[in-house]
Short mmCIF file of C-alpha atoms and ligand atoms in Angstrom, two decimals:
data_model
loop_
_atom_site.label_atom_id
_atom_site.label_comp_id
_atom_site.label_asym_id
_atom_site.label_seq_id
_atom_site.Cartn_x
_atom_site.Cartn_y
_atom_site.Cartn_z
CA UNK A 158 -15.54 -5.87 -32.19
CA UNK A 159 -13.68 -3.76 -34.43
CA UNK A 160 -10.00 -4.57 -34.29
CA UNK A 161 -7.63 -1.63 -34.78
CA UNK A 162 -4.14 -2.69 -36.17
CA UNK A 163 -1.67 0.07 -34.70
CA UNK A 164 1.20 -1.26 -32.57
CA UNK A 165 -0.03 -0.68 -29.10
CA UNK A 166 2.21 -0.09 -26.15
CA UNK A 167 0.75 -0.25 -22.50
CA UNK A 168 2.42 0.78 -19.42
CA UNK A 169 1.37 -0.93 -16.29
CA UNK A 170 1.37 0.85 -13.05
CA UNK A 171 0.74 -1.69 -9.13
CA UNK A 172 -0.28 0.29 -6.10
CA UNK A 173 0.33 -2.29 -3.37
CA UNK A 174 -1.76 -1.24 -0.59
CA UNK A 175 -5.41 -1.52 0.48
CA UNK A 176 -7.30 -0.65 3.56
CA UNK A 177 -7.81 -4.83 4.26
CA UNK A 178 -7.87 -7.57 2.84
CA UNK A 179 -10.59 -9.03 0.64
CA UNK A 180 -10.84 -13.12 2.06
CA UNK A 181 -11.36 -14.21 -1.47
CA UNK A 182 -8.13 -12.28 -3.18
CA UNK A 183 -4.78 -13.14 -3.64
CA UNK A 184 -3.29 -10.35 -5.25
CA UNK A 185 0.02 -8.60 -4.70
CA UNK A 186 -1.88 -6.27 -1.82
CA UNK A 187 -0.68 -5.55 1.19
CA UNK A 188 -2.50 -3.57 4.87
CA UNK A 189 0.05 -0.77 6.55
CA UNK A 190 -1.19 0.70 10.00
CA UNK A 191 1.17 3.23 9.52
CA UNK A 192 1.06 5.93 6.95
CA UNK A 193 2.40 5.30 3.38
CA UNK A 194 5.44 7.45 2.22
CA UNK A 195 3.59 8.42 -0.96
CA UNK A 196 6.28 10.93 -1.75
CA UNK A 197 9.34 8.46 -1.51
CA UNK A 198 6.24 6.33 -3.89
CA UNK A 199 6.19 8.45 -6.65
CA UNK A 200 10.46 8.89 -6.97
CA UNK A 201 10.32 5.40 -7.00
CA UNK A 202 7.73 5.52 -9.79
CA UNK A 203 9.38 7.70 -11.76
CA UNK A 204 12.94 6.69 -11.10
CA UNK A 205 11.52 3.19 -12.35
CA UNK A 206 9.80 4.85 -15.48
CA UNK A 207 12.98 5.98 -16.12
CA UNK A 208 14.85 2.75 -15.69
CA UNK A 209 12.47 1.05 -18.02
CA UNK A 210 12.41 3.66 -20.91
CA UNK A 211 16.03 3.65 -21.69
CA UNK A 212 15.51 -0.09 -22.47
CA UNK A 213 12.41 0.65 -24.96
CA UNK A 214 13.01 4.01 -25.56
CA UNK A 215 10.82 5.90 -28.60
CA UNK A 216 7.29 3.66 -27.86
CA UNK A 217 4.20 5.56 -27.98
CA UNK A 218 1.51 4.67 -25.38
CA UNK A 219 -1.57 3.48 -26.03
CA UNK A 220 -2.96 2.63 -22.79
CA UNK A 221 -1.97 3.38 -18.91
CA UNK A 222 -3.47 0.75 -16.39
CA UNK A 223 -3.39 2.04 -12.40
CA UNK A 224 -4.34 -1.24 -10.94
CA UNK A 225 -3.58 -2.89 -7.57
CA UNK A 226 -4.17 -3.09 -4.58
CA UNK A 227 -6.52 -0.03 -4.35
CA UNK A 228 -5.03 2.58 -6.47
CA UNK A 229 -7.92 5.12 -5.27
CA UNK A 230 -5.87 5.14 -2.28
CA UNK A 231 -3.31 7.32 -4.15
CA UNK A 232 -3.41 10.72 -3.53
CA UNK A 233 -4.24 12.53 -7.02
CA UNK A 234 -0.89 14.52 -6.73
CA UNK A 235 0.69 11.07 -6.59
CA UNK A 236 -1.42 9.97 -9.59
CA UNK A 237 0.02 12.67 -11.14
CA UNK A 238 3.67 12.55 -10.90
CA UNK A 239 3.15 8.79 -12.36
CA UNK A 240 1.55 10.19 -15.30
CA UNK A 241 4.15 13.06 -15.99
CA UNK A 242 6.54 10.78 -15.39
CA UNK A 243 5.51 8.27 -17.88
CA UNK A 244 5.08 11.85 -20.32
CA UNK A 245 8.38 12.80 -20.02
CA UNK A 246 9.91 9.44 -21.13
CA UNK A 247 7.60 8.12 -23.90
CA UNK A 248 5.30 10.03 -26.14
CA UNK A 249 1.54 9.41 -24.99
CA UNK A 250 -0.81 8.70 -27.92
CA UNK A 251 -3.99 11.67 -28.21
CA UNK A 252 -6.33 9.46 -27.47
CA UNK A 253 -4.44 7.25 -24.61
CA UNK A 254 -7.01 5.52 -22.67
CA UNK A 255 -5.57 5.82 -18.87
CA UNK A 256 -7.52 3.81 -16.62
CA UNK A 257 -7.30 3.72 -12.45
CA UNK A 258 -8.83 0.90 -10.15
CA UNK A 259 -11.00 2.30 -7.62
CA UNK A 260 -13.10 1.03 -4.72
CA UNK A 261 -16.43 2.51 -4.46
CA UNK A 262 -16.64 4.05 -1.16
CA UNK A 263 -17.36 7.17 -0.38
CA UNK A 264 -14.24 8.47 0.87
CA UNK A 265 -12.10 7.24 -2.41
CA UNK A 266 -15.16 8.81 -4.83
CA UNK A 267 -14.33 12.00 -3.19
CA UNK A 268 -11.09 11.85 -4.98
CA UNK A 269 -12.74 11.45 -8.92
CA UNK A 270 -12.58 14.69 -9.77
CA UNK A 271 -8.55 15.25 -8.56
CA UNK A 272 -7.84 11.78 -10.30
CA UNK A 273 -9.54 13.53 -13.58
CA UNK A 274 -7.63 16.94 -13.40
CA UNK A 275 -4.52 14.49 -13.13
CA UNK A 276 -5.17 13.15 -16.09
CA UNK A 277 -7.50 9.47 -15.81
CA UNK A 278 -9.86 9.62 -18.34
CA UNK A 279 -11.42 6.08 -17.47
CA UNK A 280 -12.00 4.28 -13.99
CA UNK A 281 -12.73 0.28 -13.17
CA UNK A 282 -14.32 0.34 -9.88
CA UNK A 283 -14.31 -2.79 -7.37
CA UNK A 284 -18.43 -2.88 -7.13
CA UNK A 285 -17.98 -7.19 -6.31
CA UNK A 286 -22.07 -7.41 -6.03
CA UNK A 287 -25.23 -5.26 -5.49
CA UNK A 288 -26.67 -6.59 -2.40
CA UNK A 289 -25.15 -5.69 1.04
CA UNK A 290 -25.26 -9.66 2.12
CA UNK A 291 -22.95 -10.66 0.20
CA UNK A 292 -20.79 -7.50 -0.02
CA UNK A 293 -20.68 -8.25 4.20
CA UNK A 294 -19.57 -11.86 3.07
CA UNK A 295 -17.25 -11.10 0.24
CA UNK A 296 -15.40 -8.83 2.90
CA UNK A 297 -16.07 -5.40 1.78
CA UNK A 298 -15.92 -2.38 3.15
CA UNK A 299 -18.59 -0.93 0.88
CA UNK A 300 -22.11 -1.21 0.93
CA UNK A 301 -24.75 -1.75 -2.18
CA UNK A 302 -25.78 2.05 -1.95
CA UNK A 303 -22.20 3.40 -1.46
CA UNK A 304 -21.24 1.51 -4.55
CA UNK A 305 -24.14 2.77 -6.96
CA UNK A 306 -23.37 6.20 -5.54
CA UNK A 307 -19.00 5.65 -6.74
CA UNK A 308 -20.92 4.66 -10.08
CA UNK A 309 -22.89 7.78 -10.55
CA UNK A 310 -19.32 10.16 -9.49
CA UNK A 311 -17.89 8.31 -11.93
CA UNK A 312 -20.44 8.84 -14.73
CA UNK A 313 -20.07 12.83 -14.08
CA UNK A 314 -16.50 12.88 -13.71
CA UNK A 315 -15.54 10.44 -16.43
CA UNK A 316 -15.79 10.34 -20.31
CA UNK A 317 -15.60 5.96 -19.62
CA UNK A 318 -15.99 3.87 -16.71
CA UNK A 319 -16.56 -0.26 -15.84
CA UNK A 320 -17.11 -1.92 -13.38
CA UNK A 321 -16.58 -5.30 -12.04
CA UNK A 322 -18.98 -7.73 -10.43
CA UNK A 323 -18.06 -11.41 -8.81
CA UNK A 324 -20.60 -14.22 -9.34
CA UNK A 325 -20.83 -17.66 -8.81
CA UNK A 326 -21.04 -16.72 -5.12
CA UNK A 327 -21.96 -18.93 -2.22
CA UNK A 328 -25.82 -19.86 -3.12
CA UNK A 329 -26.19 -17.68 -5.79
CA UNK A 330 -29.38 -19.01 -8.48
CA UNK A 331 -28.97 -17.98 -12.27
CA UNK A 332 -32.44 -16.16 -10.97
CA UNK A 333 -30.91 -14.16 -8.77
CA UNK A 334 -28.14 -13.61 -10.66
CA UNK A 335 -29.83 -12.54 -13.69
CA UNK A 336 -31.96 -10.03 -11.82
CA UNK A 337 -28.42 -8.34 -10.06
CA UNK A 338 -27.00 -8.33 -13.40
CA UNK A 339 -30.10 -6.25 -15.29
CA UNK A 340 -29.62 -3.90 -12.23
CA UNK A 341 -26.02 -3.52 -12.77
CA UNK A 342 -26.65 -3.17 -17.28
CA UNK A 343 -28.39 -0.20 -16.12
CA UNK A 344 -25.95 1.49 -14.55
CA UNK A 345 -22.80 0.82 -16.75
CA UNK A 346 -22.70 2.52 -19.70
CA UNK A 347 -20.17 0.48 -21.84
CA UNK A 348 -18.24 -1.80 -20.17
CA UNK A 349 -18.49 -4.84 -17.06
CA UNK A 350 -16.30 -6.61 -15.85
CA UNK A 351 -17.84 -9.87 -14.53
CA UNK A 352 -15.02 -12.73 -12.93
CA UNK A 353 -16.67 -16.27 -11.85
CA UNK A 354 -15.43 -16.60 -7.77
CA UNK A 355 -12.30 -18.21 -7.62
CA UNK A 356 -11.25 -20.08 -4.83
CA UNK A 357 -7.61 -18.88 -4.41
CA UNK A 358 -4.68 -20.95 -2.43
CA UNK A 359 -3.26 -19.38 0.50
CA UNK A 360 -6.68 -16.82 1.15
CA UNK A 361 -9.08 -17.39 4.04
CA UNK A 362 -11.84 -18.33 1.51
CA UNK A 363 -9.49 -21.26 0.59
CA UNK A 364 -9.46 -22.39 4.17
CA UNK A 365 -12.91 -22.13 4.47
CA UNK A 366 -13.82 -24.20 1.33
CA UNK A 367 -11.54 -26.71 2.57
CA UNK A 368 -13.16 -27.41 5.47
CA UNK A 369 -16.74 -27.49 4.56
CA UNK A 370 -17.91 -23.77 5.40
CA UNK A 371 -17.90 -21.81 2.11
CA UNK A 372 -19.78 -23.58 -0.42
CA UNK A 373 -19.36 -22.70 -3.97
CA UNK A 374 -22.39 -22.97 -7.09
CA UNK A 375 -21.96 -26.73 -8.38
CA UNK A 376 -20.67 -27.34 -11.43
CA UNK A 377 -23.89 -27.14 -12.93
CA UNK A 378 -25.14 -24.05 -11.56
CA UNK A 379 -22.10 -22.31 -12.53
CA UNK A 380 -22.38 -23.37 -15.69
CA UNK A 381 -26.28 -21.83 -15.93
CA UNK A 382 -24.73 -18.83 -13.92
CA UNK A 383 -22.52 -18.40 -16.69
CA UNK A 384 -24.60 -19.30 -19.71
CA UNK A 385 -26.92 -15.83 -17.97
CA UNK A 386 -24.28 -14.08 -18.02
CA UNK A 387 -23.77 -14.31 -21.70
CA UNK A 388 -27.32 -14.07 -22.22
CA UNK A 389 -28.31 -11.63 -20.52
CA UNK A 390 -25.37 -9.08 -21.34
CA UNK A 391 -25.83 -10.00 -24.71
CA UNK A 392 -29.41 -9.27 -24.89
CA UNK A 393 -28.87 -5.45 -23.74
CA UNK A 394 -26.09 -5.03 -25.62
CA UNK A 395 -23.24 -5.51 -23.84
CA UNK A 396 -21.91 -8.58 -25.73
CA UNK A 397 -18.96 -10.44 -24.08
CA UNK A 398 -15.19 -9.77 -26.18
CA UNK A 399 -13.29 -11.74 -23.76
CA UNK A 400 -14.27 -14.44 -21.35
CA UNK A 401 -15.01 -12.26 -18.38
CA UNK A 402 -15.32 -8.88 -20.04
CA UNK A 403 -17.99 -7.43 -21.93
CA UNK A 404 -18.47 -4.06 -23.76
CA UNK A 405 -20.21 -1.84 -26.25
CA UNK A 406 -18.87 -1.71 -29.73
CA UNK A 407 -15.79 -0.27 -29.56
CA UNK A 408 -15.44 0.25 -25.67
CA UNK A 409 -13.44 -2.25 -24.85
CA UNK A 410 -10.69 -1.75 -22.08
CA UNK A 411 -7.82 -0.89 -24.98
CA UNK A 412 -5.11 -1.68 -21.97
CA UNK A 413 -6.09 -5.14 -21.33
CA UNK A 414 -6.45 -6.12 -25.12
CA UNK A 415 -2.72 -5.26 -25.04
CA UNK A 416 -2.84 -8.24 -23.17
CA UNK A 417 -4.39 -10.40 -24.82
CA UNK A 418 -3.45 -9.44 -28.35
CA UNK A 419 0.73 -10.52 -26.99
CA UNK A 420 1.83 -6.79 -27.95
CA UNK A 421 4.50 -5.02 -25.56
CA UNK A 422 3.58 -3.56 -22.03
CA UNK A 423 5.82 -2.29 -19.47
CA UNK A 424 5.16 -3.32 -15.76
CA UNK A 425 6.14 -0.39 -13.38
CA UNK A 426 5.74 -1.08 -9.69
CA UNK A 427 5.78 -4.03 -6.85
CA UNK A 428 5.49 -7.35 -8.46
CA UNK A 429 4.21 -5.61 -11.84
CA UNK A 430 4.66 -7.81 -14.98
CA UNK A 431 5.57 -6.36 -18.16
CA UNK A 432 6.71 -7.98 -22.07
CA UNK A 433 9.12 -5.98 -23.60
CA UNK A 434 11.04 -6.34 -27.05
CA UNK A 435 14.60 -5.40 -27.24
CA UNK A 436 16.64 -6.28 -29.85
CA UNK A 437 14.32 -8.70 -31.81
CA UNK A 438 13.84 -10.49 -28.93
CA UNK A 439 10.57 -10.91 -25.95
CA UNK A 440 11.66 -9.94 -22.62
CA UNK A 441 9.13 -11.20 -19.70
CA UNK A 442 9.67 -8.96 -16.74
CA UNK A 443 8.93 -9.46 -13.45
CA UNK A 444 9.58 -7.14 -9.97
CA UNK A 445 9.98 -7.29 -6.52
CA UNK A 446 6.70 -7.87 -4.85
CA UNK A 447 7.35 -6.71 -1.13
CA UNK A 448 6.56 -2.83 -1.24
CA UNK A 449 9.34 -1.87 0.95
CA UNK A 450 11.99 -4.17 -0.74
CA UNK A 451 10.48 -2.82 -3.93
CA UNK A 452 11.37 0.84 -2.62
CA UNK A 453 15.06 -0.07 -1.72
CA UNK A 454 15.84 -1.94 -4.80
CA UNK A 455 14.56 1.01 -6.87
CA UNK A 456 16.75 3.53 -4.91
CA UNK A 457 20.02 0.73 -5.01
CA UNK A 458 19.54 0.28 -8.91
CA UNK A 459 17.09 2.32 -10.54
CA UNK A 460 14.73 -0.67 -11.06
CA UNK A 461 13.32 -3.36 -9.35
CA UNK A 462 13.05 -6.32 -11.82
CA UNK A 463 13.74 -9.42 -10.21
CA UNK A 464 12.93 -11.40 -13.37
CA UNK A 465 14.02 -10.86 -16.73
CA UNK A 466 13.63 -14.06 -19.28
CA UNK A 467 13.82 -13.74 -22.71
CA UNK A 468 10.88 -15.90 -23.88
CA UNK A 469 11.43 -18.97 -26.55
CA UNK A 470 9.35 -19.19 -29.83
CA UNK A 471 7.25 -21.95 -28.16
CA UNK A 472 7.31 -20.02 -24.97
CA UNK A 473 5.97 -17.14 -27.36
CA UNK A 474 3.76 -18.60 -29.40
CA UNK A 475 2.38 -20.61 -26.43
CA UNK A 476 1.46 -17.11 -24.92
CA UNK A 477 0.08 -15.91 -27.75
CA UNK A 478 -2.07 -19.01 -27.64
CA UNK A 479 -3.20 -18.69 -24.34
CA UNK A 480 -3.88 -14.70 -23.92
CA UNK A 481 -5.44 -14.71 -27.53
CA UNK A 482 -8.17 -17.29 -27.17
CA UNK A 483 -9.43 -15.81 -24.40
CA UNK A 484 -10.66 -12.77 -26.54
CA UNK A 485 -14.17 -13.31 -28.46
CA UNK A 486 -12.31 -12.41 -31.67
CA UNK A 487 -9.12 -15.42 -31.63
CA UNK A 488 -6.58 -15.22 -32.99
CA UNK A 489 -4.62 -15.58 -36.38
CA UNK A 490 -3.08 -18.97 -37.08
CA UNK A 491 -0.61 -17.64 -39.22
CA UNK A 492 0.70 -15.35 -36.69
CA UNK A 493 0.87 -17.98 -34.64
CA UNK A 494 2.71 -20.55 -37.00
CA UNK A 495 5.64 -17.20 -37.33
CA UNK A 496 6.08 -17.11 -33.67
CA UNK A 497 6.21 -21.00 -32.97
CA UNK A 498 8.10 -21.85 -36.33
CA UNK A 499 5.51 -24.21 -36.91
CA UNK A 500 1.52 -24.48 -37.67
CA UNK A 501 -1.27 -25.64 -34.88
CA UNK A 502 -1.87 -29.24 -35.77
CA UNK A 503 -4.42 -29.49 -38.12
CA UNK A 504 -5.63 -32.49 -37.07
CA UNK A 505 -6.24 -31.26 -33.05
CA UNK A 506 -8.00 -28.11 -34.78
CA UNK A 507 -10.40 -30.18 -36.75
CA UNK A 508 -11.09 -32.70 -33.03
CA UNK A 509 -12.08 -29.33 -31.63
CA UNK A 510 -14.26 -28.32 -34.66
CA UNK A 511 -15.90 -31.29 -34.60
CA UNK A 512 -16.78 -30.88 -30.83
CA UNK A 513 -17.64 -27.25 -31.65
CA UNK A 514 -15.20 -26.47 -29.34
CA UNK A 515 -13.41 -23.60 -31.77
CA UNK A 516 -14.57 -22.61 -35.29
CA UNK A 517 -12.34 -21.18 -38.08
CA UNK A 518 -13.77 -17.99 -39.33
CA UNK A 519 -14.22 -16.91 -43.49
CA UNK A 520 -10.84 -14.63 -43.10
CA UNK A 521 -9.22 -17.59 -41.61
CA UNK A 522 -9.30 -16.49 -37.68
CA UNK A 523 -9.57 -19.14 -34.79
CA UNK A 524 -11.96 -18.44 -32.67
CA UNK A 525 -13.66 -20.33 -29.34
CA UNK A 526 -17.19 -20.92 -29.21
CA UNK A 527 -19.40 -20.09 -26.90
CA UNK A 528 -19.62 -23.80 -25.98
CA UNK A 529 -16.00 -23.93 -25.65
CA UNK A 530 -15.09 -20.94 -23.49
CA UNK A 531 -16.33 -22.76 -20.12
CA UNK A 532 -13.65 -25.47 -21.38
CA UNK A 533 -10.89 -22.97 -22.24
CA UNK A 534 -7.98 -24.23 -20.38
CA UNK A 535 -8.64 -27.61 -21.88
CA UNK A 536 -8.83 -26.35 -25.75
CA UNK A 537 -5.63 -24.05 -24.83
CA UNK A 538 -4.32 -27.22 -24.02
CA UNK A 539 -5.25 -29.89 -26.72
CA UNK A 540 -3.98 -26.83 -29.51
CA UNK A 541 -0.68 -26.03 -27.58
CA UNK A 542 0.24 -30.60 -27.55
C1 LIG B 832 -7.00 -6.10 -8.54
S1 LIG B 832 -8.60 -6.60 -8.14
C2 LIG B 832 -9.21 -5.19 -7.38
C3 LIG B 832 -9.58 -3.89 -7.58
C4 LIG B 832 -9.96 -3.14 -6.33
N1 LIG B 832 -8.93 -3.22 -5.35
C5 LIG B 832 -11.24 -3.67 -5.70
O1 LIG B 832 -11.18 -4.65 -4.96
O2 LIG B 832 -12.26 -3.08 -5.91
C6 LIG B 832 -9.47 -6.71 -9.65
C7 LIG B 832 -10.72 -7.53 -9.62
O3 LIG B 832 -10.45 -8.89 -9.58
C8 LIG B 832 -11.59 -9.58 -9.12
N2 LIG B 832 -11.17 -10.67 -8.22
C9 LIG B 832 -10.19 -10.62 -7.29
N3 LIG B 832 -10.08 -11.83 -6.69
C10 LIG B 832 -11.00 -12.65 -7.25
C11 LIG B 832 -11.38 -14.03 -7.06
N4 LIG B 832 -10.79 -14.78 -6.15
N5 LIG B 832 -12.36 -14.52 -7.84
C12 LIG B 832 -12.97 -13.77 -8.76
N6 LIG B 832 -12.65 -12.46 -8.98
C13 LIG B 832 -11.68 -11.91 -8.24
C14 LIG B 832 -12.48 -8.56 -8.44
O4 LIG B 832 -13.66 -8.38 -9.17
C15 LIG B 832 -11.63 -7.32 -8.47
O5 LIG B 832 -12.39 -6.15 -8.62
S1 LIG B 833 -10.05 -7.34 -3.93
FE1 LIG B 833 -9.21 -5.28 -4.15
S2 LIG B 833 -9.54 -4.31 -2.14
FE2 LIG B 833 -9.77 -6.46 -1.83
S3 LIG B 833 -7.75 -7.12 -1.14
FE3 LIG B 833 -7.87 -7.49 -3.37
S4 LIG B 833 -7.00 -5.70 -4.29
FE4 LIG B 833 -7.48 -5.16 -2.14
#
């Protein structure tokens, strides 16, 4: 991929709230019966925005992430104020990318075209699988057709859209898996998203796997299931850049590389993360989950950061580590050694060579193999020692 060398800055937006809950997810989304004050929303927004500028004032934004919870929920008026807001307090880049989450049914694809007058130029939508058996079982409230139908909105109303597929699912066979997958190339024009099912603590799957009645792809099928994956995508030209992402040359998702590349993003909304630098130093931000509590903490004081460390040069460079090698392109060991105040040990980087775990590119980049991304956590691990 080509790498562009500008300092990015991404602003992160969480909509809490989703129609129900997904049995396999565990993140910060929560089901109202009652109607959402999506008015009293968007001050909050904006009166965060606000909050959060005057601490890194003068950044120009790269990238704007909607993500939740089901941001296609939003109404496109509250969409809107978000993105003024976020206008009026930092400069946008011309060519910001500004992506929203959707889920592909047919009520929230009615909303495309009001989401792209308010200014999204790029949406990620929740497709999970393409056959209605296992869209019953994962808990949606979509079905196959529904989904493929969200896809084609999205082509029309949008210059770039992704979408994101789970595998690894109960009895799923590479062969199945690799047919779903050429089904789901051919509708995505430049970019999947494809996450292996993880069994989260604390969800209903979780308590299902424990006792006996979800079974998951053994550790040899989900190895084949991913070795397709890579294959497969590869083949029609959708090569992976990160472990679960894959894109066309030069469409990758330019918010998440923020993440992954340890620049600055700001984290605006319930239990939103951001990294900010102020004053020669990383700030690692963290809000108030709870919606409501969210809301009042806002009004009280502007903001509602709950967490505010400033990161170490190990805690740094360990980040950097971690968020870097996921990314098909690694990272630079000298940036690394200025962050942590000292090199990776050579001797753990030539173990992992040796296993062909990691190789260490002409220009001097670190990079994990394909054989070595299934392993990640473990290389992250031997390198960080
Ligand atoms: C914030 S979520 C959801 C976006 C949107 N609300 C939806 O469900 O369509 C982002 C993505 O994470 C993935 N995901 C969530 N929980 C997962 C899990 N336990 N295992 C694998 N992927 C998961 C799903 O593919 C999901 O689309
Ligand atoms: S997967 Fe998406 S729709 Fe389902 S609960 Fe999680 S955030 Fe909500």
């Amino acid at each position: 991929m080509t790498r562009v060398e500008t300092a990015a800055f991404g602003v992160y937006v969480h909509w809490p709230f989703c129609l129900s809950k997904c049995p396999y997810c565990d993140f910060n989304s929560h089901v109202r019966h009652a109607a959402i004050d999506e008015d009293r929303f968007a001050r909050a927004f904006a009166r965060e925005i606000e909050t959060t500028a005057a601490r890194v004032p003068g950044r120009q934004v790269s990238s704007i992430f909607l993500g939740g919870g089901t941001p296609s929920l939003m109404r496109p008026e509250t969409v809107g104020a978000v993105l003024d807001a976020i206008a009026k307090h930092w400069r946008l880049d011309d060519g910001v990318e500004i992506t929203l989450e959707a889920n592909p049914t047919s009520v929230e694809s009615a909303r495309f075209a009001g989401y792209r007058a308010a200014g999204v130029n790029r949406v990620s939508l929740g497709v999970q699988a393409l056959d209605d058996a296992s869209l019953k079982q994962l808990g949606r409230l979509h079905s196959a057709r529904e989904a493929l139908d969200a896809v084609a909105i999205a082509r029309k109303a949008f210059e770039r859209y992704s979408f994101d597929l789970i595998y690894a699912r109960p009895d799923q066979t590479p062969d199945k898996w690799a047919a779903e997958l050429q089904l789901a190339i051919k509708e995505a024009a430049e970019h999947l998203s494809l996450y292996q099912l993880t069994i989260e603590e604390g969800t209903p799957f979780f308590g299902l796997y424990a006792a006996g009645k979800l079974r998951t792809p053994n550790e040899a099928t989900a190895r084949a299931l991913y070795d397709v994956t890579q294959e497969v995508c590869a083949r029609h030209g959708l090569p992976a850049y990160e472990i679960s992402n894959h894109a066309r040359k030069g469409a990758e998702c330019r918010h998440n590389l923020v993440y992954w590349r340890g620049e600055e993003y700001a984290g605006i909304g319930p239990g939103a993360h951001g990294r900010l630098d102020i004053n020669g130093t990383r700030h690692a931000t963290a809000t108030e989950k709870r919606p409501e509590a969210w809301l009042m903490r806002v009004e009280a004081n502007g903001h509602g950061v709950i967490t505010n460390d400033v990161l170490n040069s190990v805690e740094r460079a360990d980040e950097f580590l971690l968020m870097g090698l996921r990314l098909v392109e690694g990272i630079d060991p000298g940036r690394y050694a200025a962050l942590a105040g000292r090199p990776l040990n050579p001797r753990r980087i030539a173990m992992l060579r040796e296993e062909g775990a990691i190789v260490v590119d002409g220009d001097g980049r670190l990079r994990v193999t394909q054989a070595g991304f299934p392993v990640l956590d473990a290389v992250v691990a031997d390198l960080a020692a």
